[in-house]
Tab-separated table of C-alpha atoms in Angstrom:
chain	number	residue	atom	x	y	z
A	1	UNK	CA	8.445	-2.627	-2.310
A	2	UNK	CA	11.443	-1.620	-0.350
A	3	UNK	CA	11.679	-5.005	1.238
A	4	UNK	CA	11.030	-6.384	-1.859
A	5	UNK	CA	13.953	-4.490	-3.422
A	6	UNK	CA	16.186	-5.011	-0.259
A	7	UNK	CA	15.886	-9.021	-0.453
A	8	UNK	CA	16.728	-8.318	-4.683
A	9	UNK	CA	19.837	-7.165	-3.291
A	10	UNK	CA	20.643	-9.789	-0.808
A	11	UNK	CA	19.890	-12.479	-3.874
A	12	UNK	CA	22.685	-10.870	-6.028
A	13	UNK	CA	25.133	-10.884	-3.091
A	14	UNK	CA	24.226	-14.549	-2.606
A	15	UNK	CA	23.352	-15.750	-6.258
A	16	UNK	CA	27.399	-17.317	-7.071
A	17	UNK	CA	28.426	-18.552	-3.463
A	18	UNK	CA	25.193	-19.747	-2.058
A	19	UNK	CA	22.195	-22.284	-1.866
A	20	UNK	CA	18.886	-21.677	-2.083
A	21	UNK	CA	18.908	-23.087	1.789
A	22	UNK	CA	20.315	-20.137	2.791
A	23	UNK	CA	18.451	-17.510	0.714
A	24	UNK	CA	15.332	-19.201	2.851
A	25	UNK	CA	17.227	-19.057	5.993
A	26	UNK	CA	18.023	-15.656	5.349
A	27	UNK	CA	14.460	-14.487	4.443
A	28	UNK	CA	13.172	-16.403	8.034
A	29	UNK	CA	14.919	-13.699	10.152
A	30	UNK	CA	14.170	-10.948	8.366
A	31	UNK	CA	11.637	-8.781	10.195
A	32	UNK	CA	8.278	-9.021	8.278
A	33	UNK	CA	4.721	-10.132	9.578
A	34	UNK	CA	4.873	-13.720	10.269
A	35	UNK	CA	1.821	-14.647	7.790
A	36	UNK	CA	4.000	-12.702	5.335
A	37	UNK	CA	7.093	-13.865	6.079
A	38	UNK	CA	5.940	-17.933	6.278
A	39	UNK	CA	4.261	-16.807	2.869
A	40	UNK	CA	7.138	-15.978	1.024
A	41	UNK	CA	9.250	-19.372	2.554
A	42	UNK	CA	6.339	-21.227	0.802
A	43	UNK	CA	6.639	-19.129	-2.420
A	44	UNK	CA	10.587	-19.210	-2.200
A	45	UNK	CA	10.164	-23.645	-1.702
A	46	UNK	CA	7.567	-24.388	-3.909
A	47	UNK	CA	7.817	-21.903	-6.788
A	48	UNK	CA	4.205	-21.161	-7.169
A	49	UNK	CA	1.627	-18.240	-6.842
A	50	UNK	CA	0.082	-17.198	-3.500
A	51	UNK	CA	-3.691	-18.495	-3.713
A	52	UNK	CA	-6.494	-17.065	-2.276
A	53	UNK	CA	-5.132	-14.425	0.073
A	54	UNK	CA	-7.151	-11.927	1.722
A	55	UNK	CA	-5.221	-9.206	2.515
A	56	UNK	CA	-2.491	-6.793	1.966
A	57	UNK	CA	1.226	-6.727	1.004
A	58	UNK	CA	1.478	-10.559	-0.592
A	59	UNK	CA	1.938	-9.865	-4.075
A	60	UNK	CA	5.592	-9.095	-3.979
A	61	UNK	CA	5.960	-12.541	-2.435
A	62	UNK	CA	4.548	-13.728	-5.933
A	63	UNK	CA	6.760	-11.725	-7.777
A	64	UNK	CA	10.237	-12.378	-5.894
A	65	UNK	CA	8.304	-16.240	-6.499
A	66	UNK	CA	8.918	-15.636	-9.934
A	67	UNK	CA	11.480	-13.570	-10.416
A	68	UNK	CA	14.035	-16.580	-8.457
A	69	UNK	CA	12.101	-18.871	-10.907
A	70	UNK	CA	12.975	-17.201	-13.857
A	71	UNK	CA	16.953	-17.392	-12.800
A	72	UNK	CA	16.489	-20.747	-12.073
A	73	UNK	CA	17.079	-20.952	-8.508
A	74	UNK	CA	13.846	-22.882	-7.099
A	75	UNK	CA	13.490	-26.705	-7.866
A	76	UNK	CA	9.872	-27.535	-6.870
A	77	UNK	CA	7.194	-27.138	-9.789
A	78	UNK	CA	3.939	-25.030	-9.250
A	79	UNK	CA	0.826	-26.629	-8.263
A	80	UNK	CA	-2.743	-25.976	-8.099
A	81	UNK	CA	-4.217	-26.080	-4.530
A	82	UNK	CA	-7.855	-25.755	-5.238
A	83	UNK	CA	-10.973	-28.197	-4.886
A	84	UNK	CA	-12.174	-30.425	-7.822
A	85	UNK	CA	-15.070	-28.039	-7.599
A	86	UNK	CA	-13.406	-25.011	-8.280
A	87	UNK	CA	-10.390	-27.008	-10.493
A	88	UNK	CA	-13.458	-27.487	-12.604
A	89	UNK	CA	-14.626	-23.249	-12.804
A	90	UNK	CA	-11.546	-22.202	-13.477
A	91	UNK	CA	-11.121	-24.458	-16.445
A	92	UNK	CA	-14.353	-23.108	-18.138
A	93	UNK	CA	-13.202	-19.553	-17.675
A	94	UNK	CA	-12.732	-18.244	-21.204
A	95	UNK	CA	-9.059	-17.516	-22.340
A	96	UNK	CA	-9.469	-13.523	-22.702
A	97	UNK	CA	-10.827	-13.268	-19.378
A	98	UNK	CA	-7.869	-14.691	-17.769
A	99	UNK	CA	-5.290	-13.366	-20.299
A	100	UNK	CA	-6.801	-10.166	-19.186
A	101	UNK	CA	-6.705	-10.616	-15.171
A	102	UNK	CA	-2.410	-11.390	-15.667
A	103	UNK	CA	-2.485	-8.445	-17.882
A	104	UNK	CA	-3.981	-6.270	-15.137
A	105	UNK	CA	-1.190	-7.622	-12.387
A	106	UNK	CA	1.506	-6.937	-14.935
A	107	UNK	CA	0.710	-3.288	-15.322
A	108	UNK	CA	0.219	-2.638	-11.766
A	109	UNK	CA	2.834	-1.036	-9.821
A	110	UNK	CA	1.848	-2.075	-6.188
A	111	UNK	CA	2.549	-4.224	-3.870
A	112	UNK	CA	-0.264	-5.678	-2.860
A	113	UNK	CA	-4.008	-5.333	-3.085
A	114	UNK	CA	-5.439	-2.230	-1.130
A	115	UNK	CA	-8.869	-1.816	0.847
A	116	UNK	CA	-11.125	1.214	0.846
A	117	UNK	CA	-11.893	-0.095	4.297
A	118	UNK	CA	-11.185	-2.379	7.159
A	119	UNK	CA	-13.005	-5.753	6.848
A	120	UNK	CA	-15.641	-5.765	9.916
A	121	UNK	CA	-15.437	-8.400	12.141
A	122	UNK	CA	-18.758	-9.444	11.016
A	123	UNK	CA	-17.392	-9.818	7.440
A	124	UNK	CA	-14.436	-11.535	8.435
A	125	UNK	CA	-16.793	-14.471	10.181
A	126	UNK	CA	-18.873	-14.574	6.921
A	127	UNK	CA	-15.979	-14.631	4.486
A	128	UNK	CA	-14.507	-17.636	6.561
A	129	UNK	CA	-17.873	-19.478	6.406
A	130	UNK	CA	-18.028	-18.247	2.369
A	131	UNK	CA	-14.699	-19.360	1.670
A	132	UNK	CA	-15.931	-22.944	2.624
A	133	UNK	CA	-19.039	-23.070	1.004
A	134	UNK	CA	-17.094	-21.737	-2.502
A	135	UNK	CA	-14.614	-24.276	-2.071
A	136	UNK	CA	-17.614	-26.662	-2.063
A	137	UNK	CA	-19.057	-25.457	-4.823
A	138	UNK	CA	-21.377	-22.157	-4.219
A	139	UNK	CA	-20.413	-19.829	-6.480
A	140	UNK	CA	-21.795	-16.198	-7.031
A	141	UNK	CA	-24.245	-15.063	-8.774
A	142	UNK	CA	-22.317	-12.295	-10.636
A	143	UNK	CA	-18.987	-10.535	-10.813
A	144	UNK	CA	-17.362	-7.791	-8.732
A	145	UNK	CA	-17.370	-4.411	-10.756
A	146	UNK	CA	-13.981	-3.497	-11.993
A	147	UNK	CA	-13.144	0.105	-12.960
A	148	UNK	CA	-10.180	2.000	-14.674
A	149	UNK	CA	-10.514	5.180	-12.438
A	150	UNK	CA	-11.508	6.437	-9.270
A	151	UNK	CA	-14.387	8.733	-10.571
A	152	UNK	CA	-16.010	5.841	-11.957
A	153	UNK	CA	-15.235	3.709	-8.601
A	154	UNK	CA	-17.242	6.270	-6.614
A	155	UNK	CA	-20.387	5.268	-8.712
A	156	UNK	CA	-20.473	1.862	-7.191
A	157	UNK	CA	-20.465	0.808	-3.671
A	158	UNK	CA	-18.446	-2.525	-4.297
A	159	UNK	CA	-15.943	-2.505	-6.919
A	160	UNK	CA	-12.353	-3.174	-8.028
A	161	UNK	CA	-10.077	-0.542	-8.813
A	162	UNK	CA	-7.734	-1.953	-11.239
A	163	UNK	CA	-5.216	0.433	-11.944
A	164	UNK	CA	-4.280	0.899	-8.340
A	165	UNK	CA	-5.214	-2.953	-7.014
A	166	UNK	CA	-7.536	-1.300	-4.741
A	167	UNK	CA	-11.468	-3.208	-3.602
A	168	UNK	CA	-13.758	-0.437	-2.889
A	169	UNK	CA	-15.819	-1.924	-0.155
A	170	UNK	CA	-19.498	-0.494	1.170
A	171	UNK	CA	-19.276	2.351	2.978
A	172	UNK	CA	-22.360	2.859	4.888
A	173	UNK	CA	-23.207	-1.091	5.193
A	174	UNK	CA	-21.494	-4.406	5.255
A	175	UNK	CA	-20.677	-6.079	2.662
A	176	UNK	CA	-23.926	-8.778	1.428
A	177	UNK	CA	-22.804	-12.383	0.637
A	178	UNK	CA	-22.930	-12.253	-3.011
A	179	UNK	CA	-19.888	-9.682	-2.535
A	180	UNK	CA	-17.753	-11.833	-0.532
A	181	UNK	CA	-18.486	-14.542	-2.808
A	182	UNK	CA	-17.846	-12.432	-5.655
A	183	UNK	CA	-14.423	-11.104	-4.276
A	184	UNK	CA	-13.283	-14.753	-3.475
A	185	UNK	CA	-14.187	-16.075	-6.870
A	186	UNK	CA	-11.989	-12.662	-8.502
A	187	UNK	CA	-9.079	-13.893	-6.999
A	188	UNK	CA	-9.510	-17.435	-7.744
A	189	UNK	CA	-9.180	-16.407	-11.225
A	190	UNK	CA	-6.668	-13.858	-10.713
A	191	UNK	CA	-4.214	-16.323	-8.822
A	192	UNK	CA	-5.189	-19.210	-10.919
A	193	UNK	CA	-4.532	-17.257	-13.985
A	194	UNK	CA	-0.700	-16.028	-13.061
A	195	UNK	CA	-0.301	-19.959	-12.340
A	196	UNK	CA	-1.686	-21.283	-15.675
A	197	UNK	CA	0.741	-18.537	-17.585
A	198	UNK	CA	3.906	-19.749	-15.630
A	199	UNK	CA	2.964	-23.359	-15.874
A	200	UNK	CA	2.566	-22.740	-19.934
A	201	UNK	CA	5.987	-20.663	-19.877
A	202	UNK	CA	7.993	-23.216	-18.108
A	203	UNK	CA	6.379	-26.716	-19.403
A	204	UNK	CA	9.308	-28.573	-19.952
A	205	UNK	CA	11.258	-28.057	-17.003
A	206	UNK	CA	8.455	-28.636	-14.853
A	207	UNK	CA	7.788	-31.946	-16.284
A	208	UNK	CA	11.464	-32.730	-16.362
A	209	UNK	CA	11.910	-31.913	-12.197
A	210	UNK	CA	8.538	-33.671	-11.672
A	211	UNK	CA	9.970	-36.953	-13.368
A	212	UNK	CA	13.104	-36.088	-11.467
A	213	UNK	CA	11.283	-36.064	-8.014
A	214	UNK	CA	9.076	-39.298	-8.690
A	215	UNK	CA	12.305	-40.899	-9.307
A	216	UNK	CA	14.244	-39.470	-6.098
A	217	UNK	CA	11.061	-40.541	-4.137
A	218	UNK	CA	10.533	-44.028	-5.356
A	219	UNK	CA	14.553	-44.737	-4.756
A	220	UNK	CA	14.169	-43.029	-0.848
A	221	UNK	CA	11.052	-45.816	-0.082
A	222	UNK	CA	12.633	-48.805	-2.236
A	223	UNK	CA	15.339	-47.933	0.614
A	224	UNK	CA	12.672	-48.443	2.901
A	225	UNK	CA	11.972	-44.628	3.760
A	226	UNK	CA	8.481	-43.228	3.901
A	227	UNK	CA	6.042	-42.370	1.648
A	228	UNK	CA	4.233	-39.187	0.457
A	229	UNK	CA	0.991	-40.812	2.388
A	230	UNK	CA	2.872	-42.484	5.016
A	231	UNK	CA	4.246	-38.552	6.049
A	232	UNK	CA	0.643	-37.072	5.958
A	233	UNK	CA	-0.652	-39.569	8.391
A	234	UNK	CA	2.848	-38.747	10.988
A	235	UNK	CA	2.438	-34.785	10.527
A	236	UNK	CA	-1.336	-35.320	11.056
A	237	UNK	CA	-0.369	-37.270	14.466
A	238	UNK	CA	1.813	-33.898	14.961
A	239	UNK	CA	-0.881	-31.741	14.517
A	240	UNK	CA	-2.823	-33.314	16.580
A	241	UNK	CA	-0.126	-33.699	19.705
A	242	UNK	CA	0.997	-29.946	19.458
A	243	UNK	CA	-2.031	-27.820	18.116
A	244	UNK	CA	-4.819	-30.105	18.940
A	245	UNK	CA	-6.513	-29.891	16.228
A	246	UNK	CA	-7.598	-32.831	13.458
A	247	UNK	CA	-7.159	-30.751	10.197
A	248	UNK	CA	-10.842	-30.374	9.680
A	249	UNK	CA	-11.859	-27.238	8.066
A	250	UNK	CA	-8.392	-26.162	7.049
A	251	UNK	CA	-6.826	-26.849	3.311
A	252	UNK	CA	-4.361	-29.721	3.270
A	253	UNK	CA	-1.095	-29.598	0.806
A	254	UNK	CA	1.803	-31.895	0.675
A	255	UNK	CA	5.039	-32.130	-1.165
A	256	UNK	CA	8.439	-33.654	-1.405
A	257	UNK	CA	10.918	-30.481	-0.839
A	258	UNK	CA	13.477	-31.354	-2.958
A	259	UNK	CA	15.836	-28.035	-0.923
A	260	UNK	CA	14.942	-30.195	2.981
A	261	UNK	CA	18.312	-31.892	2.895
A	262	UNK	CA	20.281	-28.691	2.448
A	263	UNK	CA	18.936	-27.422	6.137
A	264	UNK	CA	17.563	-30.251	8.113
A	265	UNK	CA	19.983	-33.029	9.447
A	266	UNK	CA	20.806	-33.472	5.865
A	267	UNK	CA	17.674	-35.449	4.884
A	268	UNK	CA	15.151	-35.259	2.451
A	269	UNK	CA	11.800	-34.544	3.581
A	270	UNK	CA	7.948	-33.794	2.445
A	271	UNK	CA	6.595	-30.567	3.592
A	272	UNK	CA	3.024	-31.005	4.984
A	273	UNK	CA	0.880	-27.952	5.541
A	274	UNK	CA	-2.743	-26.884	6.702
A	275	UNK	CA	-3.977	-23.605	6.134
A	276	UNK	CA	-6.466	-21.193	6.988
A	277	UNK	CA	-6.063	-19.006	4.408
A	278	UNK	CA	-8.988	-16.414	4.922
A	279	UNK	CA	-7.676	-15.784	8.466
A	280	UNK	CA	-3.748	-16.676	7.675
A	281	UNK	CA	-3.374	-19.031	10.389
A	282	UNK	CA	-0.706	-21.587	8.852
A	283	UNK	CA	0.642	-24.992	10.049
A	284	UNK	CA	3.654	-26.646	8.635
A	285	UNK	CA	5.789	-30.441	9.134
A	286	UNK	CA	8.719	-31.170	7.500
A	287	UNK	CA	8.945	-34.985	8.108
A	288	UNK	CA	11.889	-36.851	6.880
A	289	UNK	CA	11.736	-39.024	3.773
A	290	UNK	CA	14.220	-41.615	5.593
A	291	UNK	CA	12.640	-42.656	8.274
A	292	UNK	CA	9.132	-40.664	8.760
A	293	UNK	CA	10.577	-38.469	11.927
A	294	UNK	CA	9.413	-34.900	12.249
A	295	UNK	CA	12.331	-32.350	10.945
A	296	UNK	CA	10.092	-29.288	11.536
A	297	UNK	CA	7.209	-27.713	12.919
A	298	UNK	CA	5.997	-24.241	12.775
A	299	UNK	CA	2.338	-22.144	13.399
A	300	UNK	CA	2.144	-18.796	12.292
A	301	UNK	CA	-0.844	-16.124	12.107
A	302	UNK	CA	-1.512	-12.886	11.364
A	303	UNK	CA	-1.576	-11.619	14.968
A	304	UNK	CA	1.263	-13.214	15.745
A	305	UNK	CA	3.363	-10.038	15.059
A	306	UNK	CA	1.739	-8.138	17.712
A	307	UNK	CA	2.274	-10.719	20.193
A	308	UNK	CA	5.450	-10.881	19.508
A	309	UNK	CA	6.421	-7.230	19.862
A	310	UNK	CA	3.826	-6.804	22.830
A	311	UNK	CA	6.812	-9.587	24.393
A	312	UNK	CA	9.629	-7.846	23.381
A	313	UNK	CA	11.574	-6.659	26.405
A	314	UNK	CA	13.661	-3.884	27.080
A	315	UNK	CA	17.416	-5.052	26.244
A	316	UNK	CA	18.450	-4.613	29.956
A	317	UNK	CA	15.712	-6.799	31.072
A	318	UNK	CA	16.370	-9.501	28.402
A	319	UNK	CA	18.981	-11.564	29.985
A	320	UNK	CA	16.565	-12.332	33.126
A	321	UNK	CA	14.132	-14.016	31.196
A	322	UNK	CA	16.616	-16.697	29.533
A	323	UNK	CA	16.556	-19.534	32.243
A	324	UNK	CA	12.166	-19.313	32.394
A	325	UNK	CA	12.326	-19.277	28.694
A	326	UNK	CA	14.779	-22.437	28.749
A	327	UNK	CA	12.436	-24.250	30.983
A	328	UNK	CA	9.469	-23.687	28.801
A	329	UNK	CA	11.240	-24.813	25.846
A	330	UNK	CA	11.749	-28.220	27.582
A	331	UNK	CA	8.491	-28.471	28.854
A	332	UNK	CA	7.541	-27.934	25.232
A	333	UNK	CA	9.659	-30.414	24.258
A	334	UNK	CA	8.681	-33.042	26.820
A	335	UNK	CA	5.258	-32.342	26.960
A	336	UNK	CA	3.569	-31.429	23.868
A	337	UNK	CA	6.472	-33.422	21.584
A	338	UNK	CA	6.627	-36.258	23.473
A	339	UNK	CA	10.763	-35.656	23.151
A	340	UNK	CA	12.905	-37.101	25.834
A	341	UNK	CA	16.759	-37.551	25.393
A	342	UNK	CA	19.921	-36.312	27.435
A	343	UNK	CA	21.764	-33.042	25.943
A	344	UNK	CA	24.690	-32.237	26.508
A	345	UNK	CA	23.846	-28.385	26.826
A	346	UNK	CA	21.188	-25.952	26.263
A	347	UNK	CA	21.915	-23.113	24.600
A	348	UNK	CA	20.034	-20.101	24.070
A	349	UNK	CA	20.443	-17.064	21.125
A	350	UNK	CA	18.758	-14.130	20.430
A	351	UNK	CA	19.470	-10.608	18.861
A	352	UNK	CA	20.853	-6.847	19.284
A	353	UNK	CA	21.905	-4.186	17.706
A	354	UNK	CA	23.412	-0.781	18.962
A	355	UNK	CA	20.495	0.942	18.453
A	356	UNK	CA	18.799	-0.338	21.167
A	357	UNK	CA	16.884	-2.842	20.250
A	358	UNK	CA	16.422	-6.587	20.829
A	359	UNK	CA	14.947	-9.162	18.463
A	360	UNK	CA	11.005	-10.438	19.080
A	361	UNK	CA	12.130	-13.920	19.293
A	362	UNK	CA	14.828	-16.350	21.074
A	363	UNK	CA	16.144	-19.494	20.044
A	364	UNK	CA	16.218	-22.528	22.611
A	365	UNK	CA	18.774	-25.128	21.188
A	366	UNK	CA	18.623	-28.673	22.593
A	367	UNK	CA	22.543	-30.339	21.782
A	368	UNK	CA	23.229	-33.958	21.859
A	369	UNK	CA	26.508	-35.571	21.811
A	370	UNK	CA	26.189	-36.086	18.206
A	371	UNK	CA	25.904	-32.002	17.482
A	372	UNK	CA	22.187	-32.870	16.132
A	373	UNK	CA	19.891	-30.342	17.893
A	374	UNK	CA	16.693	-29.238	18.713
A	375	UNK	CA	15.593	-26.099	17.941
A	376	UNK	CA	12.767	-24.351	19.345
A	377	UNK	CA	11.762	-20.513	18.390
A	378	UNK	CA	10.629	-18.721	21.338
A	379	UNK	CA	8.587	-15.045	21.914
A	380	UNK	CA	9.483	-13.835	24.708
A	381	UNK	CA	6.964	-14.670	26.848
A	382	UNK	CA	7.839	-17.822	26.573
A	383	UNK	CA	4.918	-19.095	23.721
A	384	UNK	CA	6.898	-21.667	21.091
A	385	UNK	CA	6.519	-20.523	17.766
A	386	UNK	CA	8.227	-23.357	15.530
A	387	UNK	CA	10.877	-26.234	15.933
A	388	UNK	CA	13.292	-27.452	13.878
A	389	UNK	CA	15.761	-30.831	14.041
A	390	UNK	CA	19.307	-29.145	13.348
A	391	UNK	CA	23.044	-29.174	13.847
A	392	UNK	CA	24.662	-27.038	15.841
A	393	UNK	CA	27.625	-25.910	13.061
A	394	UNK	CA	24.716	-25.457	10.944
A	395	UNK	CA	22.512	-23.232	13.231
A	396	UNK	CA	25.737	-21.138	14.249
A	397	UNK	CA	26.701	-20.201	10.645
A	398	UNK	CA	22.811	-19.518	9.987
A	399	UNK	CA	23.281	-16.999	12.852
A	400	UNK	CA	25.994	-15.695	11.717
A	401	UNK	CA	24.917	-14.941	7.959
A	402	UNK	CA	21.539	-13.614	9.538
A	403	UNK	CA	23.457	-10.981	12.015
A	404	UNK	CA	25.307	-10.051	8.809
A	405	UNK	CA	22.288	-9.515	6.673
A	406	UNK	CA	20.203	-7.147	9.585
A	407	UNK	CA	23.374	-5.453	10.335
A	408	UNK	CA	23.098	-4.302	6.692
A	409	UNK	CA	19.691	-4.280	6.078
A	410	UNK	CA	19.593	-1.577	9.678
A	411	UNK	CA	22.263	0.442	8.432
A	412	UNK	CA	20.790	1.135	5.312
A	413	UNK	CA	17.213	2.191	7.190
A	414	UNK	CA	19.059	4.144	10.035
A	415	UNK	CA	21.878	5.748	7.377
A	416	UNK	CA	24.493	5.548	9.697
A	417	UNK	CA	26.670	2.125	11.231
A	418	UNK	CA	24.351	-0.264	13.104
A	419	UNK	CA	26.423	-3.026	14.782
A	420	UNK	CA	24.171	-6.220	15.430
A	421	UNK	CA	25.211	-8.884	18.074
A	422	UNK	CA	24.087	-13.012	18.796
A	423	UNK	CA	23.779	-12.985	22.515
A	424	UNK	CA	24.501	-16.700	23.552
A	425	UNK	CA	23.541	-18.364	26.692
């Protein structure tokens, strides 16, 4: 909850004098897990729930979610991203039962869902493959246990703990199919049900910014810009180019992002995204209503973290790696993007502070004559983690605001100054 409380802070400061673009530029460079971190952008864009997450510390996302909803700050409505199959459960679930589950989340004072064990690797492979098969319509049997106190938790050897958030998983065995099944159906319901009492709560406006969107979409193609469909079928061309991969297997969402224009090139754009949500491996496009071109890419995982901090070099050995970092970018760029103009520099940017310590990533900016840019996000080991169409003004004020916000956000940790510093190249 501390981050939770330390971004509450950071909204307050920002709520008069700035746009919700910046409150998500500001939450990208904070320092949280990546699946986290990419979790809460989609939260903070599209105002809705987290569904179907399997693991810790997501909740909070959910609740800031809500909590910027409820000032009216985010512009996109909620929506349901589920199967017809499952569309179709969820509707038959009786009232009390789902009244109950968002009673349950109000009471509890956690952040996130606890384990009484690490998932085996085993169960991990199985939930994947049972994640599928409940999206397509196999359901379980029964329902996981759920208990009011510990001492009745240790009578069962799968159960939910709902007064902490806390799955008590087998202890001498792995868990059997009808459990995973059973655990992904609970928080079906549980997700599905914070959605349907937000969607109830806020009917009107949510109508009202849907009619708004239809009409700022069908103006944008009468103008001969893209379609909704039309920017699927480019991101999927994207996917295919830069991750190699066709989509298969992974949930597809798309949406007009009614905030794009306030941080890409001043466009509108949809948002495209594929997800892997029982191993949090996450693929986003942002591709321009105007004229279909792609205004962002990103991948993110839940190992990514550790890769990134396994990179992270010592700050004295930092400013050797910039030029082999700069040439991978523009490989990158060449190669896997299929992007070939002339620049008139190449800049690069990453982060210090007087503690010691320099920041898991470095930015590779691409400047044309017109200030547009590319921007790629680099580890430091040269792996490209997302890119972004920018300007330059733009990306140097988001910088700036950022080395403001960690210079803060350190001193408080530390209790004493911590000075934080953009090192250009």
């Amino acid at each position: 909850m501390r981050i939770l409380n330390q971004i509450g802070k950071r909204i307050a400061e920002m709520e008069d004098n700035m746009k919700i673009a910046t409150l998500k530029q500001a939450v990208e460079h904070i320092e949280l897990e990546d699946d986290k971190k990419q979790q809460m952008i989609r939260e903070l864009k599209k105002g809705r729930r987290t569904h179907h997450v399997y693991g810790n510390g997501l909740r909070w996302a959910a609740v800031l979610a809500v909590c910027i909803l409820s000032v009216g700050i985010l512009s996109v409505p909620v929506r349901a991203l589920v199967s017809s199959l499952v569309q179709e459960r969820m509707e038959v679930v009786p009232k009390e039962e789902m009244d109950k589950a968002v009673e349950l989340l109000d009471e509890q004072n956690v952040g996130g869902d606890g384990y009484s064990r690490p998932y085996t690797e085993a169960e991990k492979s199985r939930m994947e493959a049972l994640y599928e098969l409940y999206q397509n319509g196999t359901f379980p049997a029964g329902e996981i246990p759920q208990v009011d106190n510990e001492e009745e938790a240790e009578q069962y050897e799968f159960c939910f703990l709902t007064t902490a958030s806390v799955f008590y998983l087998p202890a001498d065995r792995e868990m059997t199919d009808e459990e995973i099944l059973q655990k992904i159906d609970f928080e079906y319901k549980r997700n599905y049900a914070l959605q349907e009492r937000y969607e109830e709560e806020h009917a009107g406006e949510i109508a009202a910014k849907e009619a708004e969107v239809q009409e700022q979409i069908t103006q944008a193609v009468e103008a001969g810009g893209v379609t909704e469909e039309q920017a699927v079928e480019v991101a999927t061309e994207y996917l295919k180019k830069i991750y190699g991969l066709d989509g298969s297997g992974l949930e597809l969402d798309h949406y007009y992002d009614a905030d794009a224009a306030q941080i890409l090139v001043g466009q509108p754009a949809y948002s495209v995204d594929w997800s892997d949500v029982v191993n949090h491996r996450f693929y986003n496009f942002m591709i321009g209503m105007a004229d279909g071109r792609l205004l962002g890419a990103s991948y993110t995982t839940d190992q990514m973290r550790e890769q990134l901090e396994a990179a992270r070099p010592a700050i004295e050995e930092a400013p050797g790696k910039i030029e082999q970092i700069k040439e991978v970018a523009k490989r990158f760029l060449t190669e896997n993007m299929g992007i070939q103009e002339a620049y008139e520099s190449v800049r690069s940017c990453y982060r210090t502070n007087s503690e010691g310590s320099v920041s898991t990533r470095i930015d590779v900016l691409f400047v044309k004559e017109n200030k547009e840019a590319h921007l790629l996000e680099c580890s430091w080991d040269g792996t490209v983690i997302s890119y972004s169409a920018v300007t330059e003004k733009d990306y140097e004020d988001q910088r700036e605001m950022t080395r403001e916000v960690m210079a803060r956000r350190y001193t408080e940790e530390y209790g004493r100054e911590v000075t934080v510093e953009n090192v250009w190249n």
